Coordinates of N, CA, C and O in Angstrom, one line a residue:
M10 N 20.2 -38.0 -26.7 CA 19.4 -37.9 -27.9 C 19.2 -36.4 -28.3 O 18.9 -35.6 -27.4
R11 N 19.3 -36.1 -29.5 CA 19.1 -34.8 -30.0 C 17.6 -34.5 -30.0 O 16.8 -35.4 -30.2
S12 N 17.2 -33.3 -29.8 CA 15.8 -32.9 -29.8 C 15.4 -32.3 -31.1 O 16.2 -31.7 -31.8
G13 N 14.1 -32.3 -31.4 CA 13.6 -31.7 -32.6 C 12.1 -31.4 -32.5 O 11.6 -31.6 -31.4
S14 N 11.4 -31.0 -33.5 CA 10.0 -30.8 -33.4 C 9.3 -31.5 -34.4 O 9.8 -31.7 -35.5
L15 N 8.1 -31.9 -34.1 CA 7.2 -32.7 -35.0 C 5.8 -32.0 -34.9 O 5.2 -32.2 -33.9
P16 N 5.4 -31.2 -35.8 CA 4.2 -30.4 -35.6 C 2.9 -31.1 -35.6 O 1.9 -30.7 -35.0
K17 N 2.7 -32.2 -36.3 CA 1.4 -32.8 -36.4 C 1.4 -34.3 -36.5 O 2.4 -34.9 -36.9
M18 N 0.4 -35.0 -36.0 CA 0.2 -36.4 -36.1 C -1.0 -36.6 -36.9 O -2.0 -36.0 -36.7
V19 N -0.9 -37.5 -37.9 CA -2.1 -37.8 -38.7 C -2.4 -39.3 -38.4 O -1.6 -40.2 -38.5
S20 N -3.7 -39.5 -38.0 CA -4.1 -40.9 -37.7 C -5.2 -41.2 -38.8 O -6.1 -40.5 -39.0
T21 N -5.0 -42.3 -39.5 CA -5.9 -42.7 -40.5 C -6.6 -44.0 -40.2 O -5.9 -44.9 -39.7
D22 N -7.8 -44.1 -40.5 CA -8.6 -45.4 -40.4 C -9.6 -45.2 -41.6 O -9.3 -44.5 -42.5
S23 N -10.7 -45.9 -41.5 CA -11.7 -45.8 -42.6 C -12.2 -44.4 -42.8 O -12.6 -43.9 -43.8
N24 N -12.2 -43.6 -41.7 CA -12.5 -42.2 -41.7 C -11.2 -41.4 -41.4 O -10.7 -41.6 -40.3
T25 N -10.6 -40.7 -42.3 CA -9.4 -40.0 -42.0 C -9.6 -38.9 -40.9 O -10.5 -38.1 -41.0
I26 N -8.7 -38.9 -39.9 CA -8.7 -38.0 -38.8 C -7.4 -37.3 -38.7 O -6.3 -38.0 -38.8
R27 N -7.3 -36.0 -38.6 CA -6.1 -35.3 -38.4 C -6.1 -34.6 -37.1 O -7.0 -33.9 -36.7
E28 N -5.0 -34.9 -36.3 CA -4.9 -34.3 -35.0 C -3.7 -33.4 -34.9 O -2.6 -33.8 -35.3
E29 N -3.9 -32.2 -34.4 CA -2.7 -31.4 -34.1 C -2.2 -31.7 -32.7 O -2.9 -31.8 -31.8
L30 N -0.9 -31.9 -32.6 CA -0.3 -32.2 -31.4 C 0.0 -30.8 -30.6 O 0.4 -29.9 -31.2
V31 N -0.2 -30.8 -29.3 CA 0.0 -29.6 -28.6 C 1.3 -29.7 -27.8 O 1.8 -28.8 -27.2
S32 N 2.0 -30.9 -27.8 CA 3.2 -31.1 -27.0 C 4.3 -30.3 -27.6 O 4.5 -30.2 -28.8
D33 N 5.2 -29.7 -26.7 CA 6.4 -29.1 -27.1 C 7.5 -30.0 -27.5 O 8.4 -29.7 -28.3
N34 N 7.4 -31.2 -26.9 CA 8.4 -32.2 -27.2 C 7.9 -33.3 -28.1 O 7.6 -34.4 -27.7
N35 N 7.8 -33.0 -29.4 CA 7.1 -33.9 -30.3 C 8.0 -35.1 -30.7 O 7.4 -36.1 -31.1
L36 N 9.3 -35.1 -30.5 CA 10.1 -36.3 -30.7 C 9.7 -37.3 -29.7 O 9.6 -38.5 -30.0
T37 N 9.5 -36.9 -28.5 CA 9.0 -37.8 -27.4 C 7.7 -38.4 -27.8 O 7.4 -39.6 -27.6
E38 N 6.8 -37.6 -28.4 CA 5.5 -38.0 -28.9 C 5.7 -39.1 -29.9 O 5.0 -40.2 -29.9
A39 N 6.6 -38.9 -30.9 CA 6.8 -39.9 -32.0 C 7.4 -41.1 -31.4 O 6.9 -42.2 -31.7
T40 N 8.5 -41.1 -30.6 CA 9.1 -42.3 -30.1 C 8.1 -43.0 -29.1 O 8.2 -44.2 -29.1
G41 N 7.3 -42.2 -28.4 CA 6.3 -42.9 -27.5 C 5.3 -43.7 -28.3 O 5.0 -44.8 -28.0
S42 N 4.8 -43.1 -29.4 CA 3.9 -43.8 -30.3 C 4.6 -45.1 -30.9 O 4.0 -46.2 -30.9
I43 N 5.8 -45.0 -31.4 CA 6.5 -46.1 -31.9 C 6.7 -47.2 -30.8 O 6.5 -48.4 -31.1
T44 N 7.1 -46.8 -29.6 CA 7.3 -47.7 -28.5 C 6.0 -48.5 -28.2 O 6.1 -49.7 -28.0
R45 N 4.9 -47.8 -28.2 CA 3.6 -48.5 -27.9 C 3.3 -49.5 -29.0 O 2.8 -50.6 -28.7
I46 N 3.6 -49.1 -30.2 CA 3.3 -50.1 -31.3 C 4.2 -51.3 -31.3 O 3.8 -52.4 -31.4
V47 N 5.5 -51.0 -31.1 CA 6.5 -52.1 -31.0 C 6.1 -53.1 -29.8 O 6.1 -54.3 -30.0
S48 N 5.8 -52.5 -28.7 CA 5.5 -53.3 -27.5 C 4.2 -54.2 -27.7 O 4.0 -55.2 -27.0
S49 N 3.3 -53.7 -28.6 CA 2.0 -54.5 -28.8 C 2.1 -55.5 -29.9 O 1.1 -56.2 -30.2
A50 N 3.3 -55.6 -30.6 CA 3.4 -56.6 -31.7 C 3.2 -58.0 -31.1 O 3.8 -58.3 -30.0
V51 N 2.5 -58.8 -31.9 CA 2.4 -60.3 -31.5 C 2.9 -61.2 -32.6 O 3.2 -62.4 -32.3
K52 N 3.1 -60.7 -33.8 CA 3.6 -61.6 -34.9 C 4.9 -61.1 -35.4 O 5.9 -61.8 -35.6
S53 N 5.0 -59.8 -35.8 CA 6.1 -59.2 -36.5 C 6.2 -57.7 -36.4 O 5.2 -57.1 -36.1
Y54 N 7.4 -57.2 -36.6 CA 7.5 -55.7 -36.7 C 8.6 -55.5 -37.8 O 9.7 -55.9 -37.7
N55 N 8.2 -54.9 -38.9 CA 9.1 -54.6 -40.0 C 9.3 -53.1 -40.1 O 8.4 -52.3 -40.0
C56 N 10.5 -52.7 -40.3 CA 10.9 -51.3 -40.4 C 11.9 -51.0 -41.5 O 12.7 -51.8 -41.8
I57 N 11.7 -49.8 -42.0 CA 12.7 -49.2 -42.9 C 13.0 -47.8 -42.2 O 12.1 -47.1 -41.9
F58 N 14.3 -47.5 -41.9 CA 14.6 -46.3 -41.3 C 16.0 -45.8 -41.6 O 16.9 -46.6 -42.0
D59 N 16.2 -44.5 -41.5 CA 17.5 -43.9 -41.8 C 18.4 -44.0 -40.6 O 18.0 -44.4 -39.5
S60 N 19.7 -43.6 -40.7 CA 20.7 -43.7 -39.7 C 20.3 -42.8 -38.5 O 20.7 -43.1 -37.3
S61 N 19.6 -41.7 -38.7 CA 19.2 -40.9 -37.5 C 18.2 -41.7 -36.6 O 18.2 -41.6 -35.4
W62 N 17.3 -42.4 -37.3 CA 16.4 -43.2 -36.5 C 17.1 -44.4 -35.8 O 16.7 -44.9 -34.7
L63 N 18.2 -44.9 -36.4 CA 19.0 -45.9 -35.8 C 19.5 -45.3 -34.5 O 19.5 -46.0 -33.4
E64 N 20.0 -44.1 -34.5 CA 20.5 -43.4 -33.3 C 19.4 -43.3 -32.3 O 19.6 -43.5 -31.1
V65 N 18.2 -42.9 -32.7 CA 17.0 -42.7 -31.8 C 16.7 -44.1 -31.1 O 16.5 -44.1 -29.9
L66 N 16.7 -45.1 -31.9 CA 16.4 -46.5 -31.4 C 17.4 -46.9 -30.3 O 17.0 -47.4 -29.2
L67 N 18.7 -46.7 -30.6 CA 19.7 -47.1 -29.6 C 19.8 -46.2 -28.4 O 20.2 -46.6 -27.3
D68 N 19.5 -44.9 -28.6 CA 19.6 -43.9 -27.5 C 18.4 -43.9 -26.6 O 18.5 -43.4 -25.4
N69 N 17.2 -44.3 -27.0 CA 16.0 -44.3 -26.2 C 15.9 -45.7 -25.6 O 15.5 -46.7 -26.2
S70 N 16.2 -45.7 -24.3 CA 16.2 -47.0 -23.6 C 14.9 -47.7 -23.6 O 14.8 -49.0 -23.7
L71 N 13.8 -47.0 -23.5 CA 12.5 -47.6 -23.5 C 12.2 -48.3 -24.8 O 11.8 -49.5 -24.9
L72 N 12.4 -47.5 -25.9 CA 12.2 -48.1 -27.2 C 13.1 -49.3 -27.5 O 12.7 -50.3 -28.0
W73 N 14.4 -49.1 -27.1 CA 15.4 -50.2 -27.3 C 15.0 -51.4 -26.6 O 15.0 -52.5 -27.1
N74 N 14.6 -51.3 -25.3 CA 14.2 -52.4 -24.5 C 12.9 -53.1 -25.1 O 12.9 -54.4 -25.1
E75 N 12.0 -52.4 -25.6 CA 10.8 -53.0 -26.3 C 11.2 -53.8 -27.5 O 10.7 -54.9 -27.8
Q76 N 12.2 -53.2 -28.3 CA 12.6 -53.9 -29.5 C 13.4 -55.2 -29.1 O 13.1 -56.3 -29.7
V77 N 14.2 -55.2 -28.1 CA 14.9 -56.4 -27.6 C 13.9 -57.4 -27.1 O 14.1 -58.6 -27.4
Q78 N 12.9 -57.0 -26.4 CA 11.9 -57.9 -25.9 C 11.2 -58.7 -27.0 O 10.7 -59.8 -26.8
L79 N 11.0 -58.1 -28.2 CA 10.4 -58.8 -29.3 C 11.1 -60.1 -29.6 O 10.5 -61.2 -29.8
K80 N 12.5 -60.1 -29.6 CA 13.2 -61.3 -29.9 C 13.0 -62.3 -28.8 O 12.8 -63.5 -29.1
F81 N 12.9 -61.9 -27.5 CA 12.7 -62.9 -26.4 C 11.2 -63.4 -26.4 O 11.0 -64.5 -25.9
R82 N 10.3 -62.7 -27.1 CA 8.9 -63.1 -27.2 C 8.8 -63.9 -28.5 O 7.6 -64.2 -28.9
H83 N 9.9 -64.1 -29.3 CA 9.9 -64.9 -30.5 C 9.0 -64.2 -31.6 O 8.3 -64.8 -32.4
I84 N 9.1 -62.8 -31.6 CA 8.4 -62.0 -32.6 C 9.4 -61.6 -33.7 O 10.5 -61.0 -33.3
T85 N 9.1 -61.9 -34.9 CA 10.0 -61.5 -36.0 C 10.2 -60.0 -36.2 O 9.2 -59.3 -36.3
S86 N 11.4 -59.6 -36.3 CA 11.7 -58.2 -36.5 C 12.7 -58.1 -37.8 O 13.7 -58.7 -37.7
R87 N 12.2 -57.4 -38.8 CA 13.0 -57.3 -40.0 C 13.2 -55.8 -40.2 O 12.2 -55.1 -40.3
F88 N 14.5 -55.4 -40.3 CA 14.8 -53.9 -40.4 C 15.6 -53.7 -41.7 O 16.5 -54.5 -42.0
I89 N 15.4 -52.6 -42.3 CA 16.2 -52.2 -43.5 C 16.7 -50.8 -43.2 O 15.9 -49.9 -42.8
T90 N 18.0 -50.6 -43.3 CA 18.6 -49.3 -43.2 C 19.8 -49.2 -44.1 O 20.2 -50.1 -44.8
S91 N 20.4 -48.0 -44.1 CA 21.6 -47.8 -44.9 C 22.8 -48.1 -44.0 O 23.0 -47.4 -43.0
I92 N 23.5 -49.2 -44.3 CA 24.7 -49.6 -43.4 C 25.9 -49.0 -44.0 O 26.2 -49.2 -45.2
S93 N 26.7 -48.2 -43.2 CA 27.9 -47.6 -43.7 C 29.0 -47.8 -42.7 O 28.8 -48.3 -41.6
Q94 N 30.2 -47.3 -43.0 CA 31.3 -47.4 -42.1 C 31.0 -46.6 -40.8 O 31.3 -47.1 -39.7
E95 N 30.3 -45.5 -40.9 CA 30.0 -44.7 -39.8 C 29.0 -45.3 -38.8 O 29.1 -45.0 -37.6
N96 N 28.1 -46.2 -39.3 CA 27.1 -46.8 -38.3 C 27.3 -48.3 -38.2 O 26.4 -49.0 -37.8
L97 N 28.5 -48.8 -38.5 CA 28.8 -50.2 -38.5 C 28.6 -50.8 -37.1 O 27.9 -51.8 -36.9
E98 N 29.1 -50.1 -36.0 CA 28.9 -50.6 -34.7 C 27.5 -50.7 -34.2 O 27.0 -51.7 -33.7
P99 N 26.7 -49.6 -34.4 CA 25.2 -49.7 -34.0 C 24.5 -50.8 -34.8 O 23.6 -51.5 -34.3
C100 N 24.8 -50.9 -36.1 CA 24.2 -52.0 -36.9 C 24.5 -53.4 -36.4 O 23.7 -54.3 -36.4
T101 N 25.8 -53.6 -36.0 CA 26.2 -54.8 -35.5 C 25.5 -55.2 -34.2 O 25.0 -56.3 -34.0
K102 N 25.3 -54.1 -33.3 CA 24.5 -54.3 -32.1 C 23.1 -54.7 -32.4 O 22.5 -55.6 -31.8
L103 N 22.5 -54.0 -33.4 CA 21.1 -54.2 -33.7 C 20.9 -55.6 -34.3 O 19.9 -56.3 -34.0
M104 N 21.9 -56.1 -35.0 CA 21.8 -57.5 -35.7 C 21.6 -58.6 -34.7 O 21.1 -59.7 -35.0
K105 N 21.9 -58.4 -33.4 CA 21.8 -59.4 -32.4 C 20.3 -59.7 -32.1 O 19.9 -60.7 -31.6
Y106 N 19.4 -58.7 -32.5 CA 18.0 -58.8 -32.1 C 17.0 -58.7 -33.3 O 15.9 -59.0 -33.1
V107 N 17.5 -58.4 -34.5 CA 16.7 -58.3 -35.6 C 17.4 -58.9 -36.9 O 18.6 -59.0 -36.9
E108 N 16.6 -59.2 -37.9 CA 17.2 -59.5 -39.2 C 17.3 -58.2 -39.9 O 16.4 -57.5 -40.1
L109 N 18.6 -57.9 -40.2 CA 18.9 -56.6 -40.8 C 19.4 -56.7 -42.2 O 20.1 -57.6 -42.6
R110 N 18.9 -55.7 -43.0 CA 19.4 -55.6 -44.4 C 19.7 -54.2 -44.8 O 19.3 -53.3 -44.1
H111 N 20.5 -54.0 -45.8 CA 21.0 -52.7 -46.3 C 20.4 -52.3 -47.6 O 20.3 -53.1 -48.5
I112 N 20.1 -51.0 -47.7 CA 19.8 -50.4 -49.0 C 20.2 -49.0 -48.9 O 20.2 -48.4 -47.8
D113 N 20.7 -48.4 -50.0 CA 21.1 -47.0 -50.0 C 20.0 -46.1 -50.0 O 18.8 -46.4 -50.3
N114 N 20.3 -44.8 -49.5 CA 19.4 -43.7 -49.6 C 18.1 -43.8 -48.9 O 17.0 -43.4 -49.4
V115 N 18.1 -44.4 -47.7 CA 16.9 -44.5 -46.8 C 16.7 -43.1 -46.1 O 17.7 -42.6 -45.6
T116 N 15.5 -42.6 -46.1 CA 15.2 -41.5 -45.2 C 13.9 -41.7 -44.5 O 13.0 -42.4 -45.0
G117 N 13.8 -41.2 -43.3 CA 12.6 -41.3 -42.5 C 12.5 -42.6 -41.8 O 13.5 -43.3 -41.6
Y118 N 11.3 -42.9 -41.3 CA 11.0 -44.1 -40.6 C 9.6 -44.7 -41.0 O 8.7 -44.0 -41.0
L119 N 9.6 -45.9 -41.3 CA 8.4 -46.6 -41.7 C 8.3 -47.9 -40.9 O 9.3 -48.6 -40.9
G120 N 7.2 -48.2 -40.3 CA 7.1 -49.4 -39.5 C 5.7 -50.1 -39.7 O 4.7 -49.4 -39.8
I121 N 5.7 -51.4 -39.8 CA 4.5 -52.1 -40.0 C 4.4 -53.2 -38.9 O 5.3 -54.1 -38.9
K122 N 3.4 -53.2 -38.1 CA 3.3 -54.1 -37.0 C 2.3 -55.3 -37.5 O 1.3 -55.0 -38.0
D123 N 2.7 -56.5 -37.2 CA 1.9 -57.7 -37.4 C 1.4 -57.8 -38.9 O 0.3 -58.1 -39.2
L124 N 2.3 -57.4 -39.8 CA 2.1 -57.4 -41.2 C 1.0 -56.6 -41.8 O 1.2 -56.0 -42.8
E125 N -0.1 -56.5 -41.2 CA -1.2 -55.8 -41.8 C -2.1 -55.1 -40.7 O -3.2 -54.7 -40.9
E126 N -1.5 -54.8 -39.6 CA -2.3 -54.3 -38.5 C -2.1 -52.8 -38.2 O -3.1 -52.1 -37.9
E127 N -0.9 -52.4 -38.2 CA -0.7 -50.9 -37.9 C 0.6 -50.4 -38.7 O 1.5 -51.2 -38.9
F128 N 0.5 -49.2 -39.0 CA 1.5 -48.6 -39.8 C 1.9 -47.3 -39.2 O 1.1 -46.5 -38.7
V129 N 3.2 -47.0 -39.2 CA 3.7 -45.7 -38.7 C 4.7 -45.2 -39.7 O 5.6 -45.9 -40.2
Y130 N 4.7 -43.9 -40.0 CA 5.7 -43.2 -40.8 C 6.0 -41.9 -40.2 O 5.2 -41.1 -39.8
V131 N 7.3 -41.7 -40.1 CA 7.8 -40.4 -39.7 C 8.8 -39.9 -40.7 O 9.8 -40.6 -41.0
S132 N 8.5 -38.7 -41.3 CA 9.5 -38.1 -42.3 C 10.4 -37.2 -41.5 O 10.0 -36.4 -40.7
T133 N 11.7 -37.4 -41.7 CA 12.7 -36.5 -41.0 C 13.1 -35.4 -41.9 O 13.6 -34.4 -41.3
G134 N 13.0 -35.4 -43.2 CA 13.5 -34.3 -44.0 C 15.0 -34.1 -43.9 O 15.5 -33.0 -44.2
L135 N 15.7 -35.1 -43.4 CA 17.2 -34.9 -43.2 C 18.0 -34.8 -44.4 O 19.1 -34.3 -44.4
E136 N 17.4 -35.1 -45.6 CA 18.2 -35.0 -46.8 C 18.6 -33.6 -47.1 O 19.5 -33.3 -47.8
N137 N 17.9 -32.6 -46.5 CA 18.2 -31.2 -46.8 C 18.9 -30.5 -45.6 O 19.2 -29.3 -45.6
I138 N 19.2 -31.3 -44.6 CA 19.9 -30.7 -43.4 C 21.4 -31.1 -43.5 O 21.8 -32.2 -43.6
P139 N 22.3 -30.1 -43.4 CA 23.7 -30.3 -43.5 C 24.2 -31.3 -42.4 O 23.7 -31.3 -41.3
A140 N 25.3 -32.0 -42.7 CA 25.9 -32.9 -41.8 C 26.3 -32.2 -40.5 O 26.7 -31.0 -40.6
G141 N 26.2 -32.8 -39.4 CA 26.6 -32.1 -38.1 C 25.5 -31.3 -37.5 O 25.7 -30.7 -36.5
S142 N 24.4 -31.2 -38.2 CA 23.3 -30.3 -37.7 C 22.7 -31.0 -36.4 O 22.7 -32.2 -36.3
T143 N 22.2 -30.2 -35.5 CA 21.6 -30.8 -34.3 C 20.1 -31.1 -34.5 O 19.5 -31.6 -33.6
K144 N 19.5 -30.8 -35.6 CA 18.1 -31.0 -35.9 C 17.9 -32.5 -36.2 O 18.6 -33.0 -37.1
L145 N 17.0 -33.2 -35.6 CA 16.7 -34.5 -35.9 C 15.4 -34.6 -36.8 O 15.4 -35.2 -37.8
I146 N 14.5 -33.8 -36.4 CA 13.2 -33.8 -37.2 C 12.9 -32.3 -37.4 O 12.9 -31.5 -36.5
N147 N 12.6 -31.9 -38.7 CA 12.4 -30.5 -39.0 C 10.9 -30.2 -38.8 O 10.1 -31.1 -38.6
T148 N 10.5 -29.0 -39.0 CA 9.2 -28.5 -38.7 C 8.2 -29.0 -39.8 O 7.0 -28.8 -39.6
D149 N 8.6 -29.5 -40.9 CA 7.7 -30.0 -41.9 C 7.4 -31.5 -41.8 O 6.8 -32.1 -42.6
S150 N 7.8 -32.1 -40.7 CA 7.7 -33.6 -40.5 C 6.3 -34.0 -40.1 O 5.6 -33.2 -39.4
D151 N 5.9 -35.2 -40.4 CA 4.6 -35.7 -40.0 C 4.8 -37.1 -39.4 O 5.7 -37.8 -39.8
L152 N 3.9 -37.4 -38.5 CA 3.8 -38.8 -37.9 C 2.5 -39.3 -38.4 O 1.5 -38.6 -38.1
I153 N 2.5 -40.4 -39.0 CA 1.2 -41.0 -39.5 C 1.0 -42.4 -38.9 O 1.9 -43.2 -39.0
L154 N -0.1 -42.6 -38.3 CA -0.5 -43.9 -37.7 C -1.7 -44.3 -38.4 O -2.7 -43.5 -38.6
S155 N -1.8 -45.6 -38.9 CA -2.9 -46.0 -39.6 C -3.3 -47.5 -39.3 O -2.4 -48.3 -39.1
T156 N -4.6 -47.7 -39.3 CA -5.1 -49.1 -39.2 C -5.9 -49.4 -40.5 O -6.6 -50.5 -40.5
N157 N -5.9 -48.6 -41.5 CA -6.6 -48.8 -42.7 C -6.0 -49.9 -43.5 O -4.8 -49.8 -43.9
Q158 N -6.7 -51.0 -43.7 CA -6.1 -52.2 -44.3 C -5.6 -52.0 -45.7 O -4.6 -52.6 -46.0
S159 N -6.3 -51.3 -46.5 CA -5.8 -51.1 -47.9 C -4.5 -50.4 -47.9 O -3.6 -50.7 -48.6
F160 N -4.4 -49.3 -47.1 CA -3.2 -48.6 -47.0 C -2.0 -49.4 -46.5 O -0.9 -49.4 -47.0
I161 N -2.3 -50.2 -45.4 CA -1.3 -51.0 -44.8 C -0.8 -52.1 -45.8 O 0.4 -52.4 -45.9
Q162 N -1.7 -52.7 -46.5 CA -1.4 -53.7 -47.5 C -0.5 -53.2 -48.5 O 0.5 -53.8 -48.9
M163 N -0.8 -51.9 -49.0 CA 0.1 -51.3 -50.0 C 1.5 -51.1 -49.4 O 2.5 -51.3 -50.0
Q164 N 1.6 -50.6 -48.1 CA 2.9 -50.4 -47.5 C 3.6 -51.7 -47.2 O 4.8 -51.8 -47.3
S165 N 2.9 -52.7 -46.9 CA 3.5 -54.0 -46.7 C 4.1 -54.6 -48.0 O 5.2 -55.1 -48.0
Y166 N 3.4 -54.4 -49.1 CA 3.9 -54.8 -50.4 C 5.2 -54.0 -50.7 O 6.2 -54.6 -51.1
F167 N 5.2 -52.7 -50.4 CA 6.4 -51.9 -50.6 C 7.5 -52.4 -49.7 O 8.6 -52.6 -50.2
F168 N 7.3 -52.7 -48.5 CA 8.3 -53.2 -47.6 C 8.9 -54.5 -48.2 O 10.1 -54.7 -48.2
E169 N 8.0 -55.4 -48.6 CA 8.5 -56.7 -49.1 C 9.3 -56.6 -50.3 O 10.3 -57.3 -50.5
R170 N 8.9 -55.7 -51.2 CA 9.7 -55.4 -52.4 C 11.1 -54.9 -52.1 O 12.1 -55.3 -52.6
V171 N 11.2 -53.9 -51.2 CA 12.5 -53.4 -50.8 C 13.3 -54.4 -50.1 O 14.5 -54.6 -50.3
W172 N 12.6 -55.2 -49.2 CA 13.3 -56.3 -48.5 C 14.0 -57.3 -49.5 O 15.1 -57.7 -49.3
S173 N 13.2 -57.6 -50.6 CA 13.7 -58.6 -51.5 C 14.9 -58.0 -52.3 O 15.8 -58.8 -52.8
L174 N 15.0 -56.7 -52.4 CA 16.1 -56.1 -53.1 C 17.3 -55.7 -52.2 O 18.4 -55.5 -52.7
A175 N 17.1 -55.6 -50.9 CA 18.1 -55.2 -50.0 C 19.2 -56.3 -49.8 O 18.9 -57.5 -49.9
T176 N 20.3 -55.8 -49.4 CA 21.5 -56.7 -49.2 C 21.5 -57.1 -47.7 O 21.4 -56.3 -46.9
P177 N 21.7 -58.5 -47.5 CA 21.8 -58.9 -46.1 C 22.9 -58.2 -45.4 O 24.0 -57.9 -46.0
A178 N 22.7 -57.8 -44.1 CA 23.7 -57.0 -43.4 C 25.0 -57.6 -43.3 O 26.0 -56.9 -43.5
M179 N 25.1 -58.9 -43.1 CA 26.5 -59.6 -43.0 C 27.2 -59.4 -44.3 O 28.4 -59.1 -44.3
Q180 N 26.5 -59.5 -45.5 CA 27.2 -59.3 -46.8 C 27.6 -57.8 -46.9 O 28.8 -57.5 -47.3
R181 N 26.8 -56.9 -46.5 CA 27.2 -55.4 -46.6 C 28.3 -55.1 -45.7 O 29.3 -54.4 -46.0
I182 N 28.3 -55.7 -44.5 CA 29.4 -55.4 -43.5 C 30.7 -56.0 -44.1 O 31.8 -55.3 -44.0
A183 N 30.7 -57.2 -44.7 CA 31.9 -57.7 -45.3 C 32.4 -56.8 -46.4 O 33.6 -56.6 -46.5
E184 N 31.5 -56.3 -47.2 CA 31.9 -55.3 -48.3 C 32.6 -54.1 -47.7 O 33.6 -53.7 -48.2
I185 N 32.0 -53.6 -46.6 CA 32.6 -52.4 -46.0 C 34.0 -52.7 -45.4 O 35.0 -52.0 -45.7
K186 N 34.1 -53.8 -44.8 CA 35.4 -54.2 -44.2 C 36.5 -54.5 -45.3 O 37.7 -54.1 -45.1
R187 N 36.1 -55.1 -46.4 CA 37.0 -55.3 -47.5 C 37.5 -53.9 -48.1 O 38.6 -53.8 -48.4
S188 N 36.6 -53.0 -48.2 CA 37.0 -51.7 -48.8 C 37.8 -50.9 -47.8 O 38.6 -50.0 -48.3
V189 N 37.7 -51.1 -46.5 CA 38.6 -50.4 -45.6 C 40.0 -51.0 -45.5 O 40.9 -50.3 -45.3
S190 N 40.1 -52.3 -45.7 CA 41.4 -53.0 -45.6 C 42.3 -52.5 -46.7 O 42.1 -52.2 -47.8

């Protein structure tokens, strides 16, 4: 897994609290927070994430194992990412454990646990980093954790709208395979 830095974590509830992280390994901090949230899901876990976070999910054995366990605990997981020729194999692996859909131009990571219980967002800023760069998360990135119901309902609405517009993964994979042939 590539390393990067994540300078601050913002935690929101009815009283907004901002915490500065002191850890030098802030990617570990972000994936640790996401892992804790995924492992505590009891109903569902919905995510929108870019291909770099797909790599993080598959390369981090603890996070991956927690995600796999959701299926075995009969917890719904719906993921949206940009499926391309380059990430076809990881997406196919992921589809065994989650309902996956495709949409173009995804950046960062957004996750909602149990529909309205917890929200996490990590901005990667990768849209400005050249291909082949070793940076995963730049110094302007934030991790936001929230239990504020109004905020989470708004993000849940956003997720549902994108979900309804996204292409089912099997359909997208068939499109890619047809264009390669």
